[in-house]
CSV table of C-alpha atoms in Angstrom, one decimal:
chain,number,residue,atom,x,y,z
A,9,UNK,CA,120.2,49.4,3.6
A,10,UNK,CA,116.6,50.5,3.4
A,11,UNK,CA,114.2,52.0,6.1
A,12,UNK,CA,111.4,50.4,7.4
A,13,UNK,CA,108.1,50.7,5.5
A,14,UNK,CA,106.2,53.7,7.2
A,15,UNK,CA,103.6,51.5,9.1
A,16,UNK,CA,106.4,49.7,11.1
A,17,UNK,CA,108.1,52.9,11.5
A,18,UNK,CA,105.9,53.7,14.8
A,19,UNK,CA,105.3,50.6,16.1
A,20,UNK,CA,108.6,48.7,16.0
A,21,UNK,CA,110.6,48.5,18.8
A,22,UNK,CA,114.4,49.9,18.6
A,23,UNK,CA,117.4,47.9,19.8
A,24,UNK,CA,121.0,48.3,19.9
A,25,UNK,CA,122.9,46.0,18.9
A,26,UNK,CA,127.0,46.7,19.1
A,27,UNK,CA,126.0,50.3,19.2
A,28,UNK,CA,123.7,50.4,16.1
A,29,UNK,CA,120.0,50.5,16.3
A,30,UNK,CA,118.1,47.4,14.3
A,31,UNK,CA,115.5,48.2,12.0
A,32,UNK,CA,116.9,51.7,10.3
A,33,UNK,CA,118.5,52.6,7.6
A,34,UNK,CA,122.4,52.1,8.1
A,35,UNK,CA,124.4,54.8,6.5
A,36,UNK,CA,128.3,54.3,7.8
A,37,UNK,CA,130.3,57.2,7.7
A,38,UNK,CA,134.5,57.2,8.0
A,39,UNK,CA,133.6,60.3,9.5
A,40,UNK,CA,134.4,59.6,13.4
A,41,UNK,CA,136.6,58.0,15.8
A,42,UNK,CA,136.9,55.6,18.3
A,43,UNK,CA,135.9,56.7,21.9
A,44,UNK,CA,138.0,55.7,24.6
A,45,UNK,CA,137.5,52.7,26.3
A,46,UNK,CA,136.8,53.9,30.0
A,47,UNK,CA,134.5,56.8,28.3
A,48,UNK,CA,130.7,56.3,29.3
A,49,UNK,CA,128.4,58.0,27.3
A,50,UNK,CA,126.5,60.5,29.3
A,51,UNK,CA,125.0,63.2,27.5
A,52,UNK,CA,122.7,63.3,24.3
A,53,UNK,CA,122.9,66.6,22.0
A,54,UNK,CA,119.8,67.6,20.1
A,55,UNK,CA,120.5,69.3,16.5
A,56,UNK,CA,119.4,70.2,13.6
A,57,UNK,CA,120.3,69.9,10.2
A,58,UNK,CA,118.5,71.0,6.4
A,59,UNK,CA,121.0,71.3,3.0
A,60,UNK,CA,120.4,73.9,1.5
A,61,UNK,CA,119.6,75.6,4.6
A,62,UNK,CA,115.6,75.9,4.8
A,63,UNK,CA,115.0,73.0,2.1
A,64,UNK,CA,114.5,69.4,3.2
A,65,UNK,CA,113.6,66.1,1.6
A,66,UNK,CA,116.7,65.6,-0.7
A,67,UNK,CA,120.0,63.5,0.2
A,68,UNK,CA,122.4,65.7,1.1
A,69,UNK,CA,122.7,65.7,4.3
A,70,UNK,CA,123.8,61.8,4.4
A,71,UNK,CA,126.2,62.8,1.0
A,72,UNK,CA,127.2,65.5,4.0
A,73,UNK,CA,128.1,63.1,6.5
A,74,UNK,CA,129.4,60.7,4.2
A,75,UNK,CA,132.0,63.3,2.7
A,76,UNK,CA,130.0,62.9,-0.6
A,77,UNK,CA,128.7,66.4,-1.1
A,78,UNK,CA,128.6,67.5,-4.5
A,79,UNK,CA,129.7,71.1,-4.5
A,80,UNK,CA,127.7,72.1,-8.0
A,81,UNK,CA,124.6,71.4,-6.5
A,82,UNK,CA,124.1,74.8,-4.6
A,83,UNK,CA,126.5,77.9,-4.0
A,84,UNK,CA,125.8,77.3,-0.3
A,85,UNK,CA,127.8,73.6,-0.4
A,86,UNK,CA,130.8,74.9,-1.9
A,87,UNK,CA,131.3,76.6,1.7
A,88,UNK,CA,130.9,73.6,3.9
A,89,UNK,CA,131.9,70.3,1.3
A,90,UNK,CA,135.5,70.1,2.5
A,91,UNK,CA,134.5,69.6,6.4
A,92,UNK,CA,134.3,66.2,7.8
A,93,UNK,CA,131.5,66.3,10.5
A,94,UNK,CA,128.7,63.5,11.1
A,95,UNK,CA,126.0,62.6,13.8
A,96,UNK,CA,124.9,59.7,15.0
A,97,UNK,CA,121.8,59.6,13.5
A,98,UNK,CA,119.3,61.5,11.9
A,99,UNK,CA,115.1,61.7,11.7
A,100,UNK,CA,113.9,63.3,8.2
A,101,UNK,CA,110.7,65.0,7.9
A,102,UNK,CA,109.0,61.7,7.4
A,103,UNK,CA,110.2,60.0,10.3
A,104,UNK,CA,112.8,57.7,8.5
A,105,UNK,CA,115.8,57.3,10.7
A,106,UNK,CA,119.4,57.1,9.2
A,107,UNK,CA,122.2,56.3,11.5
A,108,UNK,CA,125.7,57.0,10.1
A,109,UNK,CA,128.0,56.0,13.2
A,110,UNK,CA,127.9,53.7,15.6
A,111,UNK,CA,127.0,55.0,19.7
A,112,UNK,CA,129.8,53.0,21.0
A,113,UNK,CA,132.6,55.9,18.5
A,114,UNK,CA,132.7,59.8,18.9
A,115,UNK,CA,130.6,61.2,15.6
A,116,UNK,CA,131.7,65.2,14.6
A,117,UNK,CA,128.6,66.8,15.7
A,118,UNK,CA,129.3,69.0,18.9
A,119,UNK,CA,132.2,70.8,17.9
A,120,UNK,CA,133.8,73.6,20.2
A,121,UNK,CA,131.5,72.5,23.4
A,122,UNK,CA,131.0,72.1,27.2
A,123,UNK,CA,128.7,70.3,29.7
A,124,UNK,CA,128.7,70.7,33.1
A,125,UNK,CA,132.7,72.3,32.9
A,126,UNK,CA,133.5,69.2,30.8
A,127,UNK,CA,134.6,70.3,27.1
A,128,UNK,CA,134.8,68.8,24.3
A,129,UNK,CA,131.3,66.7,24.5
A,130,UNK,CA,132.0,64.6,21.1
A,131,UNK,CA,134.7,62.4,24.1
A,132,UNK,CA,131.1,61.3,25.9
A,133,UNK,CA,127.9,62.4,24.1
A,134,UNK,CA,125.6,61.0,20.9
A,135,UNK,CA,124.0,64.0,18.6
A,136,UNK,CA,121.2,63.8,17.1
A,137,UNK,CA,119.7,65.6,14.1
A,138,UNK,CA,116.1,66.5,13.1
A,139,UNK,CA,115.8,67.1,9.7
A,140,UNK,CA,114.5,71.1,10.3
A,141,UNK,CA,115.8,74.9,11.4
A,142,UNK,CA,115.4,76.9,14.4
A,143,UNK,CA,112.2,78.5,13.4
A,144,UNK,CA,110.0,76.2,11.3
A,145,UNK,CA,107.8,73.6,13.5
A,146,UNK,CA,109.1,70.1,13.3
A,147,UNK,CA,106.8,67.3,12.4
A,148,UNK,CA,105.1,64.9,15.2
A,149,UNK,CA,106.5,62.0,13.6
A,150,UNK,CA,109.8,63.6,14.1
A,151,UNK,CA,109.1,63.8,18.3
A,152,UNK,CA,107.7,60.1,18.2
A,153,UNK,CA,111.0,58.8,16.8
A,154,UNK,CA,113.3,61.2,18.6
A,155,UNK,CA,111.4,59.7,22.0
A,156,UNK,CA,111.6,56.1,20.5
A,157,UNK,CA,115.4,56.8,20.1
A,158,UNK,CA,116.1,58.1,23.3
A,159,UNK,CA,114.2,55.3,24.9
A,160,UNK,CA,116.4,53.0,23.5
A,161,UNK,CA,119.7,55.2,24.6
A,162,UNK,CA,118.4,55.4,27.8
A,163,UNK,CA,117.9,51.9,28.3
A,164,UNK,CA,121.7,51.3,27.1
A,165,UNK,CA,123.5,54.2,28.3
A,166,UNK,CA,122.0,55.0,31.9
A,167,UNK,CA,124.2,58.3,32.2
A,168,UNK,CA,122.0,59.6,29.5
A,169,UNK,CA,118.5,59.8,31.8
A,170,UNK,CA,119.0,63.3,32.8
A,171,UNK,CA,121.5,64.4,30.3
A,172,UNK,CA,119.6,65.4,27.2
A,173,UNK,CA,120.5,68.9,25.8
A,174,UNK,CA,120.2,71.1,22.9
A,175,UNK,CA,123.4,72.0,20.8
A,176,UNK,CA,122.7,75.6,21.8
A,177,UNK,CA,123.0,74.5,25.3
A,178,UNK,CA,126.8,73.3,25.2
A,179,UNK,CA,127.9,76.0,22.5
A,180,UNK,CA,126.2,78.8,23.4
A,181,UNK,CA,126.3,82.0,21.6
A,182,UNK,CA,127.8,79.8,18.2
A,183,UNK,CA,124.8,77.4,18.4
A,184,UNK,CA,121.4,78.3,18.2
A,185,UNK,CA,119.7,74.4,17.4
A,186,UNK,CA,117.2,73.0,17.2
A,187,UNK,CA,115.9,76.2,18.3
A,188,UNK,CA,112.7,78.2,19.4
A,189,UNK,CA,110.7,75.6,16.7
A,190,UNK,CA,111.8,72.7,19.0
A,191,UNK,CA,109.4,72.1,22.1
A,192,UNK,CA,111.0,70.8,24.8
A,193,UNK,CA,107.7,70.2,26.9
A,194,UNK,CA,106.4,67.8,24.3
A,195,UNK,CA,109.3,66.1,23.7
A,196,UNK,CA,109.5,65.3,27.2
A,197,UNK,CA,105.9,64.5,27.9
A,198,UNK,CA,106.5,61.5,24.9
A,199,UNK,CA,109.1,60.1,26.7
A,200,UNK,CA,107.8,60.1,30.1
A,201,UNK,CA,105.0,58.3,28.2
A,202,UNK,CA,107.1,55.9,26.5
A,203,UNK,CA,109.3,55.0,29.5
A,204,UNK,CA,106.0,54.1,31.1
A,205,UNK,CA,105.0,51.7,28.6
């Protein structure tokens, strides 16, 4: 499926429906599994993501999730090809937003993890990925549709409200995403803004 054009990208609202949001590009990955049935979702994991690391714009990170990763391309994917992680969604450079599984299954995105003495978060959480690296600024489009997103969480998943972390936060010391680039404060600030809408 294709994205919205980029003047409805802003302005449209997002819904979940059945655990997918309407109006984005739909990229289903076999990469996940289902969560179990008295599991609320209660945490929401901020990462990021850029193949080869530092470049963005191409489509390997969805060939990533999808298990579709072309090993020739670079040296670097011949190290990572044969893993089977995903995220829930994604927000490129651009603002597009690609969502590979659905929030109602576990995506592969925390790994080794813990929250609040509860370990392994993929069991309750959704991740996230920013199309970025720790130390280069991501774009305000990026923010405005991370905060549209989280809206949207928030208004299915209540437990998610005060529950929104970085992947450093729940693997510390093997995570370092999404990093000193990230700004927490603004991030925030938009969805304060937003909830008051």
């Amino acid at each position: 499926m294709s994205s919205l054009p980029n003047d409805r990208k802003n302005s449209a609202e997002l819904s979940i429906k059945k655990g997918w949001l309407s109006g984005v590009e739909i990229q289903p990955s076999s990469h996940f599994e289902p969560r179990a049935e008295n599991e609320a979702v209660s945490l929401l994991v901020v990462h990021n993501i850029s193949l080869p690391p530092g470049q963005f714009g191409a489509d390997h990170i969805t060939n990533f999730f999808l298990g579709n990763l072309d090993p020739s391309i670079d040296p670097y994917f011949e190290s990572i090809y044969r893993l089977r992680v995903s995220a829930h969604c994604l927000i490129q450079r651009d603002g597009n937003i690609v969502q590979y599984v659905s929030f109602n299954d576990k995506a592969w995105h925390a790994g080794l993890s813990c929250y609040q003495g509860r370990e392994k978060c993929n069991d309750f959480s959704i991740g996230i990925e920013l199309e970025g690296t720790d130390d280069i600024p991501y774009t305000e489009v990026q923010y405005q549709q991370l905060s549209r997103v989280s809206q949207s969480l928030i208004g299915t998943y209540a437990g998610l409200e005060n529950n929104i972390v970085g992947h450093c936060d729940i693997a510390p010391g093997r995570k370092t995403d999404p990093g000193a680039a990230f700004d927490w404060p603004s991030f925030r600030t938009l969805l304060i803004q937003k909830r008051s809408v």
